[in-house]
Coordinates of C-alpha atoms in Angstrom, one line a residue:
X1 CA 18.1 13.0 11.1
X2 CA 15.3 11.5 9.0
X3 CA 15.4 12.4 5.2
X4 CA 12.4 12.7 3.6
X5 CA 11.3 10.9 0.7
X6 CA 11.7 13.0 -1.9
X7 CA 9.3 15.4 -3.3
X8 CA 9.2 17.7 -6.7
X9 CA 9.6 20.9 -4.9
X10 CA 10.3 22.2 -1.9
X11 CA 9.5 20.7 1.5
X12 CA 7.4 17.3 2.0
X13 CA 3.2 18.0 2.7
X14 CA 4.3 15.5 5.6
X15 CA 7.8 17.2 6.8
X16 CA 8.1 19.2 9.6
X17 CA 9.9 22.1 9.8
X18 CA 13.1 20.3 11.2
X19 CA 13.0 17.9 8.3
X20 CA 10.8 15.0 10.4
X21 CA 7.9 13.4 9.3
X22 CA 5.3 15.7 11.5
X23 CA 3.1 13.5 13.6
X24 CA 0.0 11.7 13.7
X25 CA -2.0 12.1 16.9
X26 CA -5.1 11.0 15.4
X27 CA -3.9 7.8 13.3
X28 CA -2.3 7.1 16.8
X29 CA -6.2 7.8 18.3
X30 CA -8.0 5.6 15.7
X31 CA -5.8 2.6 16.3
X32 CA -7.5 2.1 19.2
X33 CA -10.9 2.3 18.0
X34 CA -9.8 -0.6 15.3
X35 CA -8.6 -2.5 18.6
X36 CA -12.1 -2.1 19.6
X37 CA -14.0 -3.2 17.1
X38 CA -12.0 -6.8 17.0
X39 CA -13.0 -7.1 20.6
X40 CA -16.4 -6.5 19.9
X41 CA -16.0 -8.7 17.0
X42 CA -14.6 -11.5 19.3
X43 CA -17.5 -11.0 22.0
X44 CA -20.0 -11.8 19.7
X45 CA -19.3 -15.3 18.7
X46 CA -21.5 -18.6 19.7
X47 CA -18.8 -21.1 19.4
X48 CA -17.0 -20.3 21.5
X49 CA -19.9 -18.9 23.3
X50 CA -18.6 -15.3 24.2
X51 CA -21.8 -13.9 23.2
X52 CA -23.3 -12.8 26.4
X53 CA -27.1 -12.2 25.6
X54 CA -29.2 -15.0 26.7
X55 CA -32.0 -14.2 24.2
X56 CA -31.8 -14.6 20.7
X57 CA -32.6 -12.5 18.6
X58 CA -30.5 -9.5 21.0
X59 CA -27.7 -12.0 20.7
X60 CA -27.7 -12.3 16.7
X61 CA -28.2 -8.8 16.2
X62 CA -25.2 -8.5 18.1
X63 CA -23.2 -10.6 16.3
X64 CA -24.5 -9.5 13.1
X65 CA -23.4 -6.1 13.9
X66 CA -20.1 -6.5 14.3
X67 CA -19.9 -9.3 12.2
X68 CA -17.2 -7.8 9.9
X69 CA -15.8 -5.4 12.3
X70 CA -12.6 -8.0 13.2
X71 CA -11.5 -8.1 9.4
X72 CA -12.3 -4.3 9.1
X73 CA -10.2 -3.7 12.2
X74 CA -7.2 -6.0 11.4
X75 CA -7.3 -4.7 7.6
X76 CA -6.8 -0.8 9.1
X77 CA -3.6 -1.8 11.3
X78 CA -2.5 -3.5 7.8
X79 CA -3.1 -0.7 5.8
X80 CA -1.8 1.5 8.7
X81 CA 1.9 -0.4 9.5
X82 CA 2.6 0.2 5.7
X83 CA 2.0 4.3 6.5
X84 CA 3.5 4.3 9.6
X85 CA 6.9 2.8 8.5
X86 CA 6.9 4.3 5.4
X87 CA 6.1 7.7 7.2
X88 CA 9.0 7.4 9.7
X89 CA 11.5 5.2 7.8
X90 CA 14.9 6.7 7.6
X91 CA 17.6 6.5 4.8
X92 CA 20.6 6.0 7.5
X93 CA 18.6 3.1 9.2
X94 CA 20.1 0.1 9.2
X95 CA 18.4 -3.6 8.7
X96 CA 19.3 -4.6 11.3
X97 CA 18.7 -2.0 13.5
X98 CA 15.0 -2.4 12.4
X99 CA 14.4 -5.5 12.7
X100 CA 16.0 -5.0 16.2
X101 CA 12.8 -2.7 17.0
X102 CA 10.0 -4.2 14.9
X103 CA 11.1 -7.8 16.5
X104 CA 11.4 -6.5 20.2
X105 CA 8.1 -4.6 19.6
X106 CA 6.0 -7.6 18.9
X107 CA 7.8 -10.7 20.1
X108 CA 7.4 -9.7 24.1
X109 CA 3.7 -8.8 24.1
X110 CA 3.4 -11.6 22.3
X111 CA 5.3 -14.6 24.6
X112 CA 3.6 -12.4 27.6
X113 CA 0.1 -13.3 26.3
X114 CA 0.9 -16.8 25.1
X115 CA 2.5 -17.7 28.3
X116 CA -0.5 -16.5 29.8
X117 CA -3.1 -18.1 27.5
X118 CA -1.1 -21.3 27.9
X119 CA -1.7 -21.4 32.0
X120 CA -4.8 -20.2 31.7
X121 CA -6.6 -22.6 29.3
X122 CA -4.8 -23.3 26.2
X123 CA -2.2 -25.5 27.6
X124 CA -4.5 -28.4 28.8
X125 CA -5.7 -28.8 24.9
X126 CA -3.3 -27.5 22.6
X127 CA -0.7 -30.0 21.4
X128 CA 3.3 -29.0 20.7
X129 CA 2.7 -29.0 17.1
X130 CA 0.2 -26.1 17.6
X131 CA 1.4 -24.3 20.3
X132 CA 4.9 -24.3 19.2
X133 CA 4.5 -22.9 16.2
X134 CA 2.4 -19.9 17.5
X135 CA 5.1 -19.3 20.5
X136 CA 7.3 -18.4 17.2
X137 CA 4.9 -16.5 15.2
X138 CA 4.9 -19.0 12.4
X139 CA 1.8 -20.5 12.8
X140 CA -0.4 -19.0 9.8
X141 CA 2.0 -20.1 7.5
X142 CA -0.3 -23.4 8.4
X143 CA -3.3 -24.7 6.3
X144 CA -4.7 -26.6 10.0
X145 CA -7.5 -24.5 11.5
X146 CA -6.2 -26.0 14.8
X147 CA -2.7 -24.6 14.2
X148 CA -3.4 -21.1 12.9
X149 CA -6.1 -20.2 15.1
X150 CA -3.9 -21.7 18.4
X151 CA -3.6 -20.3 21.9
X152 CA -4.2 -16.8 21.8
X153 CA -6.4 -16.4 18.3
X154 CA -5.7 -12.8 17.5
X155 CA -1.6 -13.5 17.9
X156 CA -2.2 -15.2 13.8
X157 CA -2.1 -11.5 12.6
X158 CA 1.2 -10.9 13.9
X159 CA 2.6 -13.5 11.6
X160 CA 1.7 -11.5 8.6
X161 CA 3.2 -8.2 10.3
X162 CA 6.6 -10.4 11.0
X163 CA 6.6 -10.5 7.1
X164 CA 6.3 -7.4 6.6
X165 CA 8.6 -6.3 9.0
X166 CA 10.9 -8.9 7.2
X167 CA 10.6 -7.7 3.8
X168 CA 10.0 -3.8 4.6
X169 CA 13.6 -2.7 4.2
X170 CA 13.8 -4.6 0.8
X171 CA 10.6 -2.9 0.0
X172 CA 11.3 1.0 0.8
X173 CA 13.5 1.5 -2.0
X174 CA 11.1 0.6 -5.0
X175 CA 8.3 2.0 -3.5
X176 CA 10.4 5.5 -3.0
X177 CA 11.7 4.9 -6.8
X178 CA 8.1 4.9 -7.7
X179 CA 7.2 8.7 -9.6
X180 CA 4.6 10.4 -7.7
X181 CA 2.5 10.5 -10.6
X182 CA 2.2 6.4 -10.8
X183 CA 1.8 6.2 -7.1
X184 CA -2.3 5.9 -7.6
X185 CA -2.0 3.2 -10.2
X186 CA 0.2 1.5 -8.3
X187 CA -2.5 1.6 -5.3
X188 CA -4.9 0.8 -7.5
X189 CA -2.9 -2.5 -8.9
X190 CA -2.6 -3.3 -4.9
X191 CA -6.9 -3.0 -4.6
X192 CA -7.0 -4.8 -7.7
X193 CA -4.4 -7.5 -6.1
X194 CA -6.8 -8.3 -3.2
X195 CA -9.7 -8.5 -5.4
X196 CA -7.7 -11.2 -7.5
X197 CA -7.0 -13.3 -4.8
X198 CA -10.4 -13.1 -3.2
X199 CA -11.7 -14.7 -6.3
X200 CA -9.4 -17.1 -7.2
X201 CA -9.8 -18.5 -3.0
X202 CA -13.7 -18.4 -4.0
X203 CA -14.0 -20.0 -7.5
X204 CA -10.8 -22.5 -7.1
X205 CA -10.3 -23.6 -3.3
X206 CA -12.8 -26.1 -2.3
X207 CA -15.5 -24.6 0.0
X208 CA -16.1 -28.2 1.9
X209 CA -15.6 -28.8 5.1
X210 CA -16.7 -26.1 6.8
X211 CA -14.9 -24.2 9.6
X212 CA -15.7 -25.3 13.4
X213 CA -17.3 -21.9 13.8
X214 CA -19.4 -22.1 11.4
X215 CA -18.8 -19.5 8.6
X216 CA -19.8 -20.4 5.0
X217 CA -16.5 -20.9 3.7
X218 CA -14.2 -23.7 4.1
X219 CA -11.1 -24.1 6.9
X220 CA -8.7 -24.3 3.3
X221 CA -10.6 -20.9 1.8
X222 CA -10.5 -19.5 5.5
X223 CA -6.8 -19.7 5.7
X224 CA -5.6 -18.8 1.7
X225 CA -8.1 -15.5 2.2
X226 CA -7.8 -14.3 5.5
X227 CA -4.8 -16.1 7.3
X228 CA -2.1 -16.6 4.8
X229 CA 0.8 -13.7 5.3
X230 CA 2.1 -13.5 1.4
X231 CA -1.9 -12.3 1.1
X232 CA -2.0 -9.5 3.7
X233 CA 1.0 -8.1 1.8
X234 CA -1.1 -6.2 -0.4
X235 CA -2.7 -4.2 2.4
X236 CA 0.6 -3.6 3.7
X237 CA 2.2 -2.3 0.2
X238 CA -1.0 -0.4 0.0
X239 CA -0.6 1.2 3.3
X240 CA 3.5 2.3 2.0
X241 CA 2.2 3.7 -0.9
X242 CA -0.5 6.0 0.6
X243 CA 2.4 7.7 2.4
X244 CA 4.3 8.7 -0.6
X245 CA 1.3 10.5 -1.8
X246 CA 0.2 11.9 1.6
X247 CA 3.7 13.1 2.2
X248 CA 4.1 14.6 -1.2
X249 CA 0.8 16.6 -0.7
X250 CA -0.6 14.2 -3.4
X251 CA -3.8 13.3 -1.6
X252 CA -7.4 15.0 -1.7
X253 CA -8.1 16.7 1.7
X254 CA -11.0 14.7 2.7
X255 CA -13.3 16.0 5.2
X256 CA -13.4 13.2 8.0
X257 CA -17.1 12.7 8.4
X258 CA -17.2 12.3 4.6
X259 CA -14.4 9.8 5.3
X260 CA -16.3 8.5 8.1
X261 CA -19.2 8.0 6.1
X262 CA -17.2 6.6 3.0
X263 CA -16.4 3.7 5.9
X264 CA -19.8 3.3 7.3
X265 CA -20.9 2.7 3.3
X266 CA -18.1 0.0 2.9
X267 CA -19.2 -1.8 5.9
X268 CA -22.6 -2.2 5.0
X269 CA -21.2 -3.5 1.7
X270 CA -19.1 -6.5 3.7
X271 CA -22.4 -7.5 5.4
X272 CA -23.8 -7.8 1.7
X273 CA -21.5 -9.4 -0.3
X274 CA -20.0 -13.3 -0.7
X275 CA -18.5 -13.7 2.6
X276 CA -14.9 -13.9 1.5
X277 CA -15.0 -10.5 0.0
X278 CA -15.7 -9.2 3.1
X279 CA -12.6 -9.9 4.1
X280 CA -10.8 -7.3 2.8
X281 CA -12.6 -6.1 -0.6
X282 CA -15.3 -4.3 0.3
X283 CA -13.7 -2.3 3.1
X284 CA -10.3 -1.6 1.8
X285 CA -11.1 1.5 -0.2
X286 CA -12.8 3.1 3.0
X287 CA -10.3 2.3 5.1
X288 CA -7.4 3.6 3.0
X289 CA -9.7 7.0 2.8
X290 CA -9.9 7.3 6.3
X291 CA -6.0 6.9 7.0
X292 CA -5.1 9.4 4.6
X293 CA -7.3 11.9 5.5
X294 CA -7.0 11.6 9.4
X295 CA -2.9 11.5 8.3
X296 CA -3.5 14.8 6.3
X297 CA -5.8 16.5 9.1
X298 CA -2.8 15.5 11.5
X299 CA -0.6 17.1 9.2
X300 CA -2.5 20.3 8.3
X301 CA -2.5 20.4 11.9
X302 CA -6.2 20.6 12.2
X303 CA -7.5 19.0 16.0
X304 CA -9.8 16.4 16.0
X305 CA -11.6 14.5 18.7
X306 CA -9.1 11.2 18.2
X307 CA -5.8 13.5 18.9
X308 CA -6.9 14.4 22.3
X309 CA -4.5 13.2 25.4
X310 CA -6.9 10.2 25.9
X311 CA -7.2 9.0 22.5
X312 CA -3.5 9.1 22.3
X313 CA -3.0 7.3 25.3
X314 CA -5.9 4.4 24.2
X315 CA -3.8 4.4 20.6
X316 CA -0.6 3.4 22.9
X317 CA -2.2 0.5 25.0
X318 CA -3.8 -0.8 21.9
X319 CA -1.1 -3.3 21.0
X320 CA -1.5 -4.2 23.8
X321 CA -5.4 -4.5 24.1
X322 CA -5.5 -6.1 20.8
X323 CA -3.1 -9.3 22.3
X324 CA -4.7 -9.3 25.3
X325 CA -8.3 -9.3 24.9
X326 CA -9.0 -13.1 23.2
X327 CA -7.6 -14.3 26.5
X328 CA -9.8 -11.4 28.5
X329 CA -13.1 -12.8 26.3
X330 CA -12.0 -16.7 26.5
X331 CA -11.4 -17.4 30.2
X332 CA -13.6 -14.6 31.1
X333 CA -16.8 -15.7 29.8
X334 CA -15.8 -19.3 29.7
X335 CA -13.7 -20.5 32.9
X336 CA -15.2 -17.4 35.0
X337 CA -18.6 -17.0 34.3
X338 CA -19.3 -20.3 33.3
X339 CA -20.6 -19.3 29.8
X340 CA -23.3 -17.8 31.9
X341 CA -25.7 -15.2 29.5
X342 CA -27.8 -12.6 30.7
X343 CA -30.4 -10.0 29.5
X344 CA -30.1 -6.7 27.4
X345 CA -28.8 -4.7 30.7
X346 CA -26.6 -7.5 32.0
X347 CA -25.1 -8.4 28.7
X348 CA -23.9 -4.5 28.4
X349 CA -22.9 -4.4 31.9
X350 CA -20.4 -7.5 31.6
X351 CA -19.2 -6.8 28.0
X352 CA -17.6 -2.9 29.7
X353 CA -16.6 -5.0 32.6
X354 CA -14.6 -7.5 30.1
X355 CA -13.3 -4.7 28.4
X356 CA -11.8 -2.5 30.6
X357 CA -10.2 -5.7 31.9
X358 CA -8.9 -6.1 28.6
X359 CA -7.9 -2.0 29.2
X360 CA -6.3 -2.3 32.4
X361 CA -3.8 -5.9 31.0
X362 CA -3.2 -4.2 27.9
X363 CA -1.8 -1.2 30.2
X364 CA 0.5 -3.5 32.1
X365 CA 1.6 -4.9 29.0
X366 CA 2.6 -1.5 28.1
X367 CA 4.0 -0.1 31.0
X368 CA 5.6 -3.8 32.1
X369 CA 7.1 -5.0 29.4
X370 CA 6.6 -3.2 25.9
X371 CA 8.1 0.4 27.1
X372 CA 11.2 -1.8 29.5
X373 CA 12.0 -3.9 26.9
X374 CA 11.7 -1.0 23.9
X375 CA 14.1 1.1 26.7
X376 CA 16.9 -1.4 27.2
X377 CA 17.3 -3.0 23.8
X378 CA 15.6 -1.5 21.0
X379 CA 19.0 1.4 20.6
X380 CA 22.6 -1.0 20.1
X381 CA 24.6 -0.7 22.8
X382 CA 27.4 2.5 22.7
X383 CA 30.8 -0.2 22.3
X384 CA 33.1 2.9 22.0
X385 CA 36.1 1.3 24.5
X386 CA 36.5 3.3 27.8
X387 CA 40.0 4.6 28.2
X388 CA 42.1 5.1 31.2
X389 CA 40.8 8.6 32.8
X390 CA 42.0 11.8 31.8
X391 CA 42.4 15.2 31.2
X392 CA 38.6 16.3 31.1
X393 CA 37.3 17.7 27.6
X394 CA 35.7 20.2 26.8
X395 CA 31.8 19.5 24.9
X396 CA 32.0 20.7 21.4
X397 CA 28.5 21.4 20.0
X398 CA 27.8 19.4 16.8
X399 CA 25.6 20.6 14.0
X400 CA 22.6 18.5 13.8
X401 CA 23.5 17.9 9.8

């Protein structure tokens, strides 16, 4: 039975009634909304040329758009891994027996798309010391552009959630230590953390030469801000210390269009400010707002229009979207359509064809190999001997204590 973590007084804001964390239907909703906006991010770029509107201006107001929405997106799932495993982690788990799960839930996806990417494109251009490394989810430990964005781009990110799947178990037990009255400054020294390094990337890394798609930064900045595990840890810590206070009923109740409003403010700040601190900084705050308060809705029980049967269902694929639609994008708009761009009704019409492509292989990815994988290997094995048969027992009912 999951244990709480432990509150003051009585039950856990987050417990429910049988002692498990209650659940999130809407958290589970908005993850694929996040998934979303990194496609969109993705679709709008000029090198490669996945931007599908042949005139100009339509095609950088498009990108401008959703210029931030990739690190916005990738920060929430972040931010959100911390909650999640906080929210569900149990004191009779084993480390072992987690990294058993966390490994088997990432590294299949994963080989699935890069074996795919590979025959598809990447294979004919990337060299072994690029591809190799991403096949192993090392790659963004890296400073070469060519290495840590290799094969299937979006895959980087699941080098930093490796870490933190690494160091989570190791991490539970000081952030539970942690007296709920500290737990804001603590999440305020993680904020503060980003902030630090954002600054120190801008005023000490050199900002020459440029990355090969063009941002205003350099390849060496790129990497220490954005790419570099160790930094995403803070977002992840972050994320682990917003479920203590959400589960000991230490967080505001939020209503979520103020929430949503809180992130529609932050975003406008990332299209403002230096580009590196729109990495992270300027979103991280709205983001954190809009967990907690969806998590709390979820809790209070409240329904909202992302904990609906669809939503839920989109929230499951998204893993799977998320990994597979670089390759959707890539060999879609390059190897199919020939880089081909079209007008304002076109352009609409082939970016919902692209995506519910990217839908409908995220799906099998799901239904093909996360969930059959998950089924046969994620539980150990029962190694209890068999023993010659028997006199047949009778089943004794065990209390679930």
């Amino acid at each position: 039975m999951t244990a709480p973590l432990p509150v003051q007084t009585g039950r856990s804001a987050g417990e429910a009634p049988a002692g498990r964390p209650a659940p999130l239907p809407s958290l589970t909703g908005l993850r694929f909304i996040a998934a979303a906006l990194v496609f969109f991010f993705h679709s709008s770029f000029f090198e490669p040329l996945t931007n599908p509107f042949a005139d100009r201006g339509q095609a950088e107001g498009f990108q401008w758009l959703f210029s931030k929405a990739g690190w916005m997106g990738v920060s929430f799932f972040f931010v959100l891994s911390g909650f999640v495993l906080t929210w569900s982690s149990r004191r009779d788990d084993t480390v072992t027996g987690f990294w058993r799960r966390r490994l088997l839930k990432i590294f299949p996806n994963h080989a699935a798309m890069w074996a795919l990417a590979m025959l598809l494109f990447a294979g004919a251009t990337t060299p072994l010391t690029s591809w190799l490394p991403n096949l192993f989810l090392l790659h963004s430990w890296f400073p070469q552009h060519d290495i840590y964005i290799s094969v299937n781009a979006p895959s980087w990110s699941l080098c930093s959630e490796l870490l933190f799947y690494l160091l989570f178990p190791f991490l539970i037990g000081p952030v539970r230590r942690i007296r709920t009255e500290r737990l804001w400054a603590w999440a305020g020294a993680a904020v503060i953390g980003m902030l630090a390094l954002e600054t120190a990337v801008d005023l000490l890394v050199p900002d020459q030469p440029r990355t090969p798609e063009g941002f205003p930064i350099s390849s060496l900045q790129f990497w220490l801000g954005y790419n570099f595990p160790p930094g995403r840890l803070f977002e992840f810590v972050l994320g682990m210390l917003l479920a203590r206070l959400v589960l000991a009923g230490r967080f505001p109740r939020v209503p979520l269009t103020a929430a949503l409003a809180l992130v529609v403010a932050g975003y406008a700040l990332a299209l403002n400010v230096p580009f590196l601190y729109g990495f992270t900084v300027a979103t991280i705050v709205p983001v954190a707002v809009l967990v907690c308060a969806v998590a709390v809705a979820d809790v209070d029980g409240r329904r909202t229009l992302l904990s609906g049967r669809t939503m839920r269902w989109l929230g499951e694929v998204s893993f799977g979207f998320y990994l597979a639609q670089y390759v959707v994008l890539y060999y879609g708009r390059i190897h199919v359509l020939d880089n081909t761009t079209y007008g304002l009704l076109g352009g609409v019409l082939e970016l919902l064809a692209l995506f519910l492509v990217t839908l409908a292989l995220g799906w099998l990815l799901m239904v093909c190999v996360e969930r059959p994988v998950m089924r046969r290997w994620a539980r150990p094995r029962d190694r209890t001997p068999r023993t010659a048969p028997g006199p047949v027992a009778v089943p004794v009912a065990r209390s679930s204590g």
